[in-house]
Amino acid sequence: MFQTNLREIDVDMDVEAVADIIKSHGATAWLTSVGGILANYPSELDFHTINPLLSQRESGDLIQDTLDAANSRDIRLLARMDFSKVHRPIAEAHPEWLYISPNGTWQNHTAELVSVCPSGDWYQERIFDILEEVMTRYPLDGFFINWAGYNERDYFRVYHGVCHCDKCQERWREHAGDAELPDGPWSENYAEWRVWSNGNIDAWTARVRDFISERLPGAGLILGQSSDIMFHESNNAIDRDIWHHATAETVSRLKSHRPEVPVLVNSASFLDHAYRITAENPYHFAQYHLQAIARGANPSTYIIGIPGKIPWPGMNLASEIMDFHRRWKDVYTGLEPVAKTALVYPQSSQRNETEYAFSLSEYQGLYNSLQELHIPFDVVAQERIVAIAESGGLQRYEVLILPDIGELASEDAEVMDEWVAAGGTLVVTGEIGVDVEDALQLHSLPATTRVEFLNDTEDLWSMYFAPEQNRTEEHYYDGPIIPLLGTYSLYEWRENSYGLYRKLDYAPFAPPEYIYGNTQIDERGVGIGPYGNGTGVLVPFPAGRGYREQGLTVFRDFVQLILSEVGASEQLQLEISPQVEVTLQSNGERVVVHLMNMSGIRYQNFGQHVPIPAGRIVITGGGNGVTARSLRSNSTLEIEEGEIRLPGLDLFDVIVIEGLS
């Protein structure tokens, strides 16, 4: 897809020329600005503001002109709608529609725009009038609704708090009774409000989806997790630390929840929302598209305004990937994840801000470890675990990894215990929930109670985990030696469990004359034990966080040791540089392996990558009857003694394997 996010002044768009550009870019769909904040067509609704420059267009209807140009080129046209704000005259006529801060103020924006609230009648009634008008006039192929939510922050990133309009207060009382409506993250009921408000948006999204499908059965809704097409915008920000895998991670979260539902990744061509005519680095922009297709999403290029008016140097690389995706449509249509390992993405509402930062760091370190070890994995959102289990989706995983999650919702814990009992392997790292008597919340783990919990950095100084040692009393050590960082839990282990690595206890670390005496004691680096037909694994410290924050490969290698002991049975083993990210999907009988060159990672973006030497894919059990093809070179690959010989890697490659038993 290609999005033209139109400004007020772009009403003079040469739709024929733009349609040609979109076609040559490799896109088969065009998303353009139709209505909401500004109507780019002659709306007859008195609460729908018409673009004041629309009269300058000869036809007086930009949308009809755009639809004609798209139809003549077999390009599907979708409408971008933004219902998050109204103009001041409408706001003053209908203050009951507006967002109201805890101190009673509005959210005011550029061009006298004012934020509205999803609880009010603008969202609940009037937008359906606008959609009705648009669908009656134009046979569109779909709708995207921008910024649909309870907006606590404005365009300028100023935090205004939770909406306190009359409708919100009324609906909150219906939900929570006498519990106070929170003002913001510091309030007691904020976590519950987040769940409630997200549920409201999900329900509203379902209403919009049904409303559209009744009138235009062939038109899809692009929005949240309950829409016809799930959506993610890939973008950067100057005041946000980058997570280089954000696009792939988000697509995986969406696909693991609803694998049969399409995902659209809209890739922002600009640097930041405050710098929208500065282009993103071309190699970074390409990663948005590449990570999208590697996890089974549909790529989309998103620009501000009309092509040609603002320089977007990333268009060539983006077009190359878009055209590749279009050319191999038969491979990408119906692509679904088939990894046997799942890494759980922590839920922010389950922990306080500091704890969640630790969970996220642990998650990211484990993500990096799995990526560099080329262990295929999916990302599963913590808040979707129950839904995935209910749909049967959890059963396709052999291994589930919980990264320093802390206390779980009781239903999540119950689902995971049942999954382990049925044959799964649950790996828990870092902190996990315990009750008031320190009994572990998860019964499937190989420990019964937590004896001690240390989270003060100084309490962990000069302590380590290492393999079995024989000569520590003589001050000789065998490696690897893993420093104990972050937190540490001492457990009472079950009798039928066993451990790997043991703790090297405290000894002086200064001055140099007295740095000796770390003897090995009987405290495990990891505990492993059976539960029903499955296995519970408990790592008493955050190994992923150690790797994420310190970069020591001993942490990553410790993860590899654990998974070599209890990991999923993989039919394919990848032997290639750690700078290559690997994803595993399937399309019918075909296994589709994406290889992404991540060597261009820089501090805040991606720069130019370097070529990666040839690697290989080892087929467990041999390669009789197996064929493999590189889609980048469109050539058959040599298979010898069960090894697929890979060509050298430029930016990416896609290997299609057939004949695996």
Short mmCIF file of C-alpha atoms in Angstrom, two decimals, residues 54-472:
data_model
loop_
_atom_site.label_atom_id
_atom_site.label_comp_id
_atom_site.label_asym_id
_atom_site.label_seq_id
_atom_site.Cartn_x
_atom_site.Cartn_y
_atom_site.Cartn_z
CA LEU A 54 -11.77 22.29 -1.98
CA SER A 55 -13.67 24.84 -4.04
CA GLN A 56 -10.45 25.59 -5.94
CA ARG A 57 -10.57 22.12 -7.48
CA GLU A 58 -12.37 22.06 -10.80
CA SER A 59 -14.54 19.07 -9.90
CA GLY A 60 -15.04 20.18 -6.32
CA ASP A 61 -14.48 16.56 -5.20
CA LEU A 62 -10.96 15.29 -4.61
CA ILE A 63 -12.16 11.85 -3.51
CA GLN A 64 -14.17 11.09 -6.64
CA ASP A 65 -11.22 12.20 -8.79
CA THR A 66 -8.87 9.98 -6.78
CA LEU A 67 -11.23 7.02 -7.01
CA ASP A 68 -11.46 7.35 -10.79
CA ALA A 69 -7.66 7.48 -11.15
CA ALA A 70 -7.19 4.45 -8.88
CA ASN A 71 -9.87 2.36 -10.58
CA SER A 72 -8.37 2.97 -14.01
CA ARG A 73 -5.10 1.38 -12.82
CA ASP A 74 -6.56 -1.50 -10.79
CA ILE A 75 -5.42 0.18 -7.57
CA ARG A 76 -7.67 -0.29 -4.57
CA LEU A 77 -8.58 2.97 -2.81
CA LEU A 78 -8.90 3.17 0.96
CA ALA A 79 -10.05 6.11 3.08
CA ARG A 80 -8.02 7.60 5.90
CA MET A 81 -10.37 9.03 8.53
CA ASP A 82 -9.31 10.93 11.66
CA PHE A 83 -12.09 11.45 14.19
CA SER A 84 -9.81 12.42 17.10
CA LYS A 85 -10.46 16.18 16.84
CA VAL A 86 -13.04 18.71 15.71
CA HIS A 87 -12.77 22.41 14.81
CA ARG A 88 -13.56 24.99 17.49
CA PRO A 89 -16.99 26.07 16.18
CA ILE A 90 -18.14 22.45 16.39
CA ALA A 91 -16.49 22.06 19.80
CA GLU A 92 -18.26 25.13 21.14
CA ALA A 93 -21.59 23.88 19.79
CA HIS A 94 -21.07 20.41 21.32
CA PRO A 95 -18.85 20.60 24.42
CA GLU A 96 -20.33 17.26 25.55
CA TRP A 97 -18.30 15.57 22.79
CA LEU A 98 -14.94 16.81 24.08
CA TYR A 99 -12.06 15.45 26.09
CA ILE A 100 -12.02 17.07 29.54
CA SER A 101 -8.88 16.89 31.65
CA PRO A 102 -9.01 16.15 35.41
CA ASN A 103 -8.78 19.91 36.03
CA GLY A 104 -11.61 20.65 33.61
CA THR A 105 -9.70 21.92 30.54
CA TRP A 106 -9.86 21.01 26.84
CA GLN A 107 -7.03 19.71 24.66
CA ASN A 108 -6.40 22.49 22.12
CA HIS A 109 -4.33 22.03 18.97
CA THR A 110 -3.14 23.63 15.74
CA ALA A 111 -5.76 25.40 13.59
CA GLU A 112 -8.16 25.63 16.55
CA LEU A 113 -8.69 21.89 16.70
CA VAL A 114 -10.03 20.40 19.93
CA SER A 115 -9.74 16.74 21.06
CA VAL A 116 -12.89 14.67 21.46
CA CYS A 117 -13.58 11.71 23.74
CA PRO A 118 -14.50 8.19 22.58
CA SER A 119 -17.14 7.98 25.31
CA GLY A 120 -19.11 10.89 23.86
CA ASP A 121 -21.72 11.06 21.12
CA TRP A 122 -19.21 12.23 18.46
CA TYR A 123 -17.56 8.80 18.53
CA GLN A 124 -20.65 6.83 19.47
CA GLU A 125 -23.06 8.36 16.93
CA ARG A 126 -21.82 11.14 14.62
CA ILE A 127 -18.89 9.33 13.06
CA PHE A 128 -21.32 6.69 11.84
CA ASP A 129 -23.20 9.46 10.01
CA ILE A 130 -19.94 10.49 8.32
CA LEU A 131 -19.08 6.92 7.38
CA GLU A 132 -22.60 6.45 5.99
CA GLU A 133 -22.23 9.52 3.81
CA VAL A 134 -18.81 8.46 2.51
CA MET A 135 -19.88 4.87 1.76
CA THR A 136 -23.05 6.00 0.03
CA ARG A 137 -21.05 8.16 -2.37
CA TYR A 138 -17.87 6.18 -2.93
CA PRO A 139 -17.42 2.39 -3.38
CA LEU A 140 -14.15 2.30 -1.43
CA ASP A 141 -12.09 -0.79 -0.70
CA GLY A 142 -11.43 -0.06 2.95
CA PHE A 143 -11.06 2.39 5.81
CA PHE A 144 -8.27 3.32 8.18
CA ILE A 145 -9.19 5.30 11.29
CA ASN A 146 -6.31 7.27 12.76
CA TRP A 147 -5.63 7.95 16.44
CA ALA A 148 -8.77 6.26 17.78
CA GLY A 149 -8.38 6.20 21.53
CA TYR A 150 -8.50 7.97 24.85
CA ASN A 151 -5.76 10.50 24.17
CA GLU A 152 -3.97 11.46 27.36
CA ARG A 153 -1.30 13.35 25.40
CA ASP A 154 -1.69 15.91 22.64
CA TYR A 155 0.32 16.45 19.44
CA PHE A 156 2.91 18.39 21.43
CA ARG A 157 3.37 15.39 23.77
CA VAL A 158 1.97 17.36 26.69
CA TYR A 159 0.36 15.04 29.21
CA HIS A 160 -3.19 16.12 30.11
CA GLY A 161 -4.34 13.06 32.05
CA VAL A 162 -7.31 10.71 31.91
CA CYS A 163 -10.50 12.14 30.43
CA HIS A 164 -13.05 13.27 33.03
CA CYS A 165 -15.95 14.22 30.76
CA ASP A 166 -19.46 13.47 32.00
CA LYS A 167 -19.76 10.40 29.76
CA CYS A 168 -16.47 8.96 30.99
CA GLN A 169 -17.45 9.46 34.60
CA GLU A 170 -20.84 7.86 33.98
CA ARG A 171 -19.42 4.84 32.15
CA TRP A 172 -16.61 4.42 34.68
CA ARG A 173 -19.17 4.28 37.53
CA GLU A 174 -21.07 1.61 35.62
CA HIS A 175 -17.85 -0.38 35.34
CA ALA A 176 -16.08 0.27 38.63
CA GLY A 177 -18.78 1.38 41.07
CA ASP A 178 -17.37 3.64 43.78
CA ALA A 179 -13.76 3.27 42.63
CA GLU A 180 -12.36 6.69 41.80
CA LEU A 181 -11.74 7.59 38.15
CA PRO A 182 -7.94 8.03 37.97
CA ASP A 183 -6.19 11.23 36.92
CA GLY A 184 -3.11 9.55 35.43
CA PRO A 185 -0.45 6.84 35.88
CA TRP A 186 0.16 7.92 39.47
CA SER A 187 -3.43 7.14 40.46
CA GLU A 188 -4.48 3.96 42.23
CA ASN A 189 -6.94 2.75 39.58
CA TYR A 190 -4.96 3.70 36.49
CA ALA A 191 -4.06 0.13 35.51
CA GLU A 192 -7.72 -0.87 35.69
CA TRP A 193 -8.68 2.23 33.69
CA ARG A 194 -6.22 1.20 30.96
CA VAL A 195 -7.87 -2.19 30.68
CA TRP A 196 -11.35 -0.60 30.71
CA SER A 197 -10.52 2.10 28.13
CA ASN A 198 -8.81 -0.39 25.80
CA GLY A 199 -11.88 -2.60 26.06
CA ASN A 200 -14.10 0.35 25.12
CA ILE A 201 -12.01 1.00 22.00
CA ASP A 202 -12.07 -2.69 21.06
CA ALA A 203 -15.88 -2.71 21.36
CA TRP A 204 -16.17 0.51 19.35
CA THR A 205 -13.84 -0.90 16.70
CA ALA A 206 -16.07 -3.96 16.39
CA ARG A 207 -19.10 -1.69 15.90
CA VAL A 208 -17.33 0.26 13.16
CA ARG A 209 -16.21 -2.95 11.49
CA ASP A 210 -19.75 -4.34 11.45
CA PHE A 211 -21.17 -1.02 10.25
CA ILE A 212 -18.79 -0.92 7.28
CA SER A 213 -19.18 -4.57 6.33
CA GLU A 214 -22.99 -4.27 6.26
CA ARG A 215 -22.78 -1.44 3.70
CA LEU A 216 -19.62 -2.31 1.77
CA PRO A 217 -19.07 -6.05 2.26
CA GLY A 218 -15.80 -5.98 0.34
CA ALA A 219 -14.30 -3.10 2.34
CA GLY A 220 -12.06 -3.86 5.32
CA LEU A 221 -11.37 -1.85 8.44
CA ILE A 222 -7.73 -1.19 9.33
CA LEU A 223 -7.38 -0.45 13.02
CA GLY A 224 -6.86 -2.41 16.23
CA GLN A 225 -6.82 -6.06 17.18
CA SER A 226 -10.55 -6.58 16.60
CA SER A 227 -10.59 -5.11 13.08
CA ASP A 228 -10.51 -6.83 9.68
CA ILE A 229 -6.90 -5.78 9.14
CA MET A 230 -4.63 -5.23 12.12
CA PHE A 231 -2.43 -2.15 11.94
CA HIS A 232 0.97 -0.94 13.05
CA GLU A 233 2.76 2.29 12.21
CA SER A 234 6.54 1.99 12.12
CA ASN A 235 8.14 5.28 13.03
CA ASN A 236 11.04 6.89 14.83
CA ALA A 237 11.23 9.66 17.42
CA ILE A 238 14.06 11.94 18.45
CA ASP A 239 13.34 11.56 22.18
CA ARG A 240 12.72 7.81 22.21
CA ASP A 241 15.41 5.17 22.52
CA ILE A 242 15.14 2.96 19.48
CA TRP A 243 14.37 -0.74 19.65
CA HIS A 244 15.72 -1.96 16.32
CA HIS A 245 13.34 -4.92 16.15
CA ALA A 246 10.14 -3.00 16.95
CA THR A 247 8.42 -3.66 13.63
CA ALA A 248 9.11 -7.40 13.51
CA GLU A 249 8.21 -7.72 17.19
CA THR A 250 4.87 -5.94 16.81
CA VAL A 251 3.84 -7.91 13.73
CA SER A 252 4.70 -11.14 15.52
CA ARG A 253 2.58 -10.12 18.52
CA LEU A 254 -0.39 -9.47 16.25
CA LYS A 255 0.04 -12.62 14.14
CA SER A 256 0.50 -14.93 17.13
CA HIS A 257 -2.85 -13.71 18.46
CA ARG A 258 -4.84 -13.84 15.20
CA PRO A 259 -2.67 -15.65 12.61
CA GLU A 260 -5.46 -15.72 10.02
CA VAL A 261 -6.00 -11.92 10.06
CA PRO A 262 -3.92 -9.66 7.75
CA VAL A 263 -1.53 -7.13 9.29
CA LEU A 264 -0.63 -3.83 7.64
CA VAL A 265 2.58 -2.01 8.56
CA ASN A 266 2.50 1.64 7.56
CA SER A 267 6.08 2.90 7.41
CA ALA A 268 6.60 6.58 8.15
CA SER A 269 9.03 8.19 5.74
CA PHE A 270 9.86 11.09 8.08
CA LEU A 271 12.18 11.37 11.08
CA ASP A 272 9.72 12.32 13.81
CA HIS A 273 6.21 13.76 14.22
CA ALA A 274 7.80 17.11 15.03
CA TYR A 275 10.09 16.89 11.95
CA ARG A 276 7.82 15.63 9.21
CA ILE A 277 9.67 17.03 6.21
CA THR A 278 13.02 15.53 7.24
CA ALA A 279 13.31 12.07 5.70
CA GLU A 280 14.18 8.98 7.68
CA ASN A 281 17.50 7.34 6.82
CA PRO A 282 16.88 5.16 3.72
CA TYR A 283 18.33 2.00 5.30
CA HIS A 284 16.23 2.50 8.40
CA PHE A 285 13.13 3.08 6.29
CA ALA A 286 13.89 -0.13 4.39
CA GLN A 287 14.00 -2.08 7.67
CA TYR A 288 10.38 -1.13 8.38
CA HIS A 289 9.29 -2.77 5.13
CA LEU A 290 11.65 -5.71 5.44
CA GLN A 291 10.73 -6.60 9.02
CA ALA A 292 7.06 -6.33 8.07
CA ILE A 293 7.20 -8.89 5.27
CA ALA A 294 9.54 -11.17 7.25
CA ARG A 295 6.83 -11.66 9.87
CA GLY A 296 3.98 -12.03 7.38
CA ALA A 297 2.60 -8.46 7.27
CA ASN A 298 1.73 -6.32 4.26
CA PRO A 299 4.11 -3.38 3.75
CA SER A 300 2.96 0.19 3.22
CA THR A 301 4.85 3.37 2.37
CA TYR A 302 3.58 6.50 4.11
CA ILE A 303 4.48 10.05 3.06
CA ILE A 304 3.30 13.50 3.99
CA GLY A 305 1.60 15.35 1.16
CA ILE A 306 1.95 14.67 -2.57
CA PRO A 307 4.89 12.72 -4.09
CA GLY A 308 7.53 15.09 -5.45
CA LYS A 309 6.89 18.03 -3.14
CA ILE A 310 9.11 16.78 -0.28
CA PRO A 311 12.32 14.78 -0.85
CA TRP A 312 12.02 11.17 0.36
CA PRO A 313 15.36 9.46 -0.43
CA GLY A 314 14.23 6.12 1.01
CA MET A 315 11.70 5.53 -1.76
CA ASN A 316 14.00 3.46 -3.98
CA LEU A 317 14.83 0.84 -1.35
CA ALA A 318 11.22 0.78 -0.16
CA SER A 319 10.00 0.31 -3.71
CA GLU A 320 12.42 -2.58 -4.20
CA ILE A 321 10.96 -4.41 -1.19
CA MET A 322 7.36 -3.52 -2.09
CA ASP A 323 7.86 -4.81 -5.63
CA PHE A 324 9.53 -7.99 -4.30
CA HIS A 325 6.54 -8.60 -2.05
CA ARG A 326 4.12 -8.06 -4.95
CA ARG A 327 6.14 -10.25 -7.33
CA TRP A 328 6.13 -13.19 -4.89
CA LYS A 329 2.49 -12.79 -3.93
CA ASP A 330 1.90 -16.55 -4.09
CA VAL A 331 4.51 -17.06 -1.34
CA TYR A 332 3.26 -14.26 0.91
CA THR A 333 -0.47 -14.91 0.60
CA GLY A 334 -1.54 -17.01 3.57
CA LEU A 335 1.87 -16.87 5.25
CA GLU A 336 1.59 -17.96 8.90
CA PRO A 337 4.09 -18.29 11.78
CA VAL A 338 5.30 -21.80 12.62
CA ALA A 339 8.00 -21.22 15.24
CA LYS A 340 7.84 -23.64 18.16
CA THR A 341 9.23 -21.18 20.70
CA ALA A 342 7.33 -18.13 21.99
CA LEU A 343 8.76 -15.17 23.90
CA VAL A 344 6.20 -13.31 25.99
CA TYR A 345 6.04 -9.53 25.65
CA PRO A 346 5.46 -8.03 29.14
CA GLN A 347 2.21 -6.20 29.90
CA SER A 348 2.91 -2.68 31.16
CA SER A 349 -0.21 -2.47 33.32
CA GLN A 350 0.92 -5.47 35.41
CA ARG A 351 3.93 -3.70 36.98
CA ASN A 352 5.01 -0.26 38.14
CA GLU A 353 7.14 1.90 35.87
CA THR A 354 10.51 0.78 37.27
CA GLU A 355 9.59 -2.89 37.35
CA TYR A 356 8.24 -2.75 33.82
CA ALA A 357 11.49 -1.19 32.58
CA PHE A 358 13.33 -4.18 34.06
CA SER A 359 10.87 -6.62 32.43
CA LEU A 360 11.27 -4.91 29.07
CA SER A 361 15.06 -4.98 29.32
CA GLU A 362 14.93 -8.70 30.16
CA TYR A 363 12.59 -9.31 27.24
CA GLN A 364 14.82 -7.40 24.82
CA GLY A 365 17.93 -9.21 25.97
CA LEU A 366 16.23 -12.56 25.46
CA TYR A 367 14.96 -11.39 22.07
CA ASN A 368 18.53 -10.51 21.05
CA SER A 369 19.80 -13.84 22.36
CA LEU A 370 17.26 -15.89 20.42
CA GLN A 371 17.83 -13.79 17.30
CA GLU A 372 21.62 -14.17 17.40
CA LEU A 373 21.37 -17.89 18.18
CA HIS A 374 18.96 -18.29 15.23
CA ILE A 375 16.32 -20.00 17.33
CA PRO A 376 13.04 -19.31 15.49
CA PHE A 377 10.51 -17.70 17.81
CA ASP A 378 7.27 -15.75 17.90
CA VAL A 379 6.38 -12.90 20.22
CA VAL A 380 3.22 -13.39 22.29
CA ALA A 381 1.62 -10.46 24.12
CA GLN A 382 1.12 -11.24 27.81
CA GLU A 383 -2.39 -9.77 27.78
CA ARG A 384 -3.37 -12.12 24.92
CA ILE A 385 -2.19 -15.40 26.46
CA VAL A 386 -5.63 -16.48 27.65
CA ALA A 387 -7.25 -15.62 24.31
CA ILE A 388 -4.53 -17.49 22.41
CA ALA A 389 -4.97 -20.50 24.69
CA GLU A 390 -8.75 -20.44 24.21
CA SER A 391 -8.33 -20.43 20.43
CA GLY A 392 -5.91 -23.37 20.60
CA GLY A 393 -2.99 -21.25 19.41
CA LEU A 394 -0.83 -21.95 22.45
CA GLN A 395 -0.71 -25.63 21.60
CA ARG A 396 1.56 -25.13 18.60
CA TYR A 397 4.39 -23.95 20.86
CA GLU A 398 6.75 -26.35 22.59
CA VAL A 399 8.53 -23.66 24.62
CA LEU A 400 7.16 -20.49 26.26
CA ILE A 401 9.57 -17.95 27.80
CA LEU A 402 8.45 -15.49 30.50
CA PRO A 403 10.97 -12.63 30.91
CA ASP A 404 11.06 -11.22 34.47
CA ILE A 405 7.25 -10.86 34.43
CA GLY A 406 6.64 -10.62 38.18
CA GLU A 407 3.13 -11.33 39.44
CA LEU A 408 0.75 -12.76 36.87
CA ALA A 409 -2.98 -12.40 36.55
CA SER A 410 -4.50 -15.51 38.12
CA GLU A 411 -6.09 -16.60 34.83
CA ASP A 412 -2.72 -16.32 33.05
CA ALA A 413 -1.04 -18.47 35.69
CA GLU A 414 -3.79 -21.08 35.44
CA VAL A 415 -3.55 -21.24 31.65
CA MET A 416 0.23 -21.64 31.74
CA ASP A 417 0.14 -24.37 34.36
CA GLU A 418 -2.42 -26.27 32.26
CA TRP A 419 -0.29 -25.80 29.15
CA VAL A 420 2.81 -27.19 30.89
CA ALA A 421 0.85 -30.13 32.30
CA ALA A 422 -0.24 -30.95 28.76
CA GLY A 423 3.37 -31.19 27.58
CA GLY A 424 4.79 -27.68 27.19
CA THR A 425 8.09 -26.33 28.51
CA LEU A 426 7.84 -23.07 30.48
CA VAL A 427 11.04 -21.07 30.97
CA VAL A 428 10.80 -18.26 33.55
CA THR A 429 13.65 -15.81 34.09
CA GLY A 430 14.11 -13.20 36.81
CA GLU A 431 11.29 -12.33 39.18
CA ILE A 432 8.03 -14.28 39.33
CA GLY A 433 4.92 -13.84 41.45
CA VAL A 434 4.67 -15.30 44.95
CA ASP A 435 1.88 -15.22 47.54
CA VAL A 436 2.07 -13.78 51.07
CA GLU A 437 3.84 -16.92 52.26
CA ASP A 438 6.33 -16.76 49.35
CA ALA A 439 4.83 -19.78 47.60
CA LEU A 440 5.30 -19.56 43.85
CA GLN A 441 2.27 -18.49 41.84
CA LEU A 442 3.09 -20.93 39.04
CA HIS A 443 2.76 -24.50 40.25
CA SER A 444 4.49 -25.82 37.14
CA LEU A 445 7.88 -24.43 38.16
CA PRO A 446 10.51 -26.66 39.83
CA ALA A 447 10.50 -24.71 43.11
CA THR A 448 7.91 -24.45 45.87
CA THR A 449 8.81 -21.25 47.71
CA ARG A 450 11.09 -18.24 47.47
CA VAL A 451 13.44 -18.13 50.44
CA GLU A 452 15.07 -14.77 49.72
CA PHE A 453 14.85 -11.98 47.15
CA LEU A 454 17.69 -9.53 46.51
CA ASN A 455 17.22 -6.48 44.31
CA ASP A 456 19.82 -4.09 45.67
CA THR A 457 22.78 -3.84 43.30
CA GLU A 458 25.33 -3.79 46.08
CA ASP A 459 23.93 -6.99 47.58
CA LEU A 460 24.92 -8.82 44.40
CA TRP A 461 28.43 -7.49 43.96
CA SER A 462 31.20 -10.04 43.46
CA MET A 463 28.85 -13.00 43.07
CA TYR A 464 28.63 -15.21 39.99
CA PHE A 465 27.27 -18.34 38.39
CA ALA A 466 29.54 -20.89 36.77
CA PRO A 467 29.71 -24.55 35.72
CA GLU A 468 30.70 -27.15 38.25
CA GLN A 469 34.08 -26.18 39.75
CA ASN A 470 36.68 -28.49 41.22
CA ARG A 471 39.43 -26.20 42.50
CA THR A 472 37.87 -22.98 43.81
#
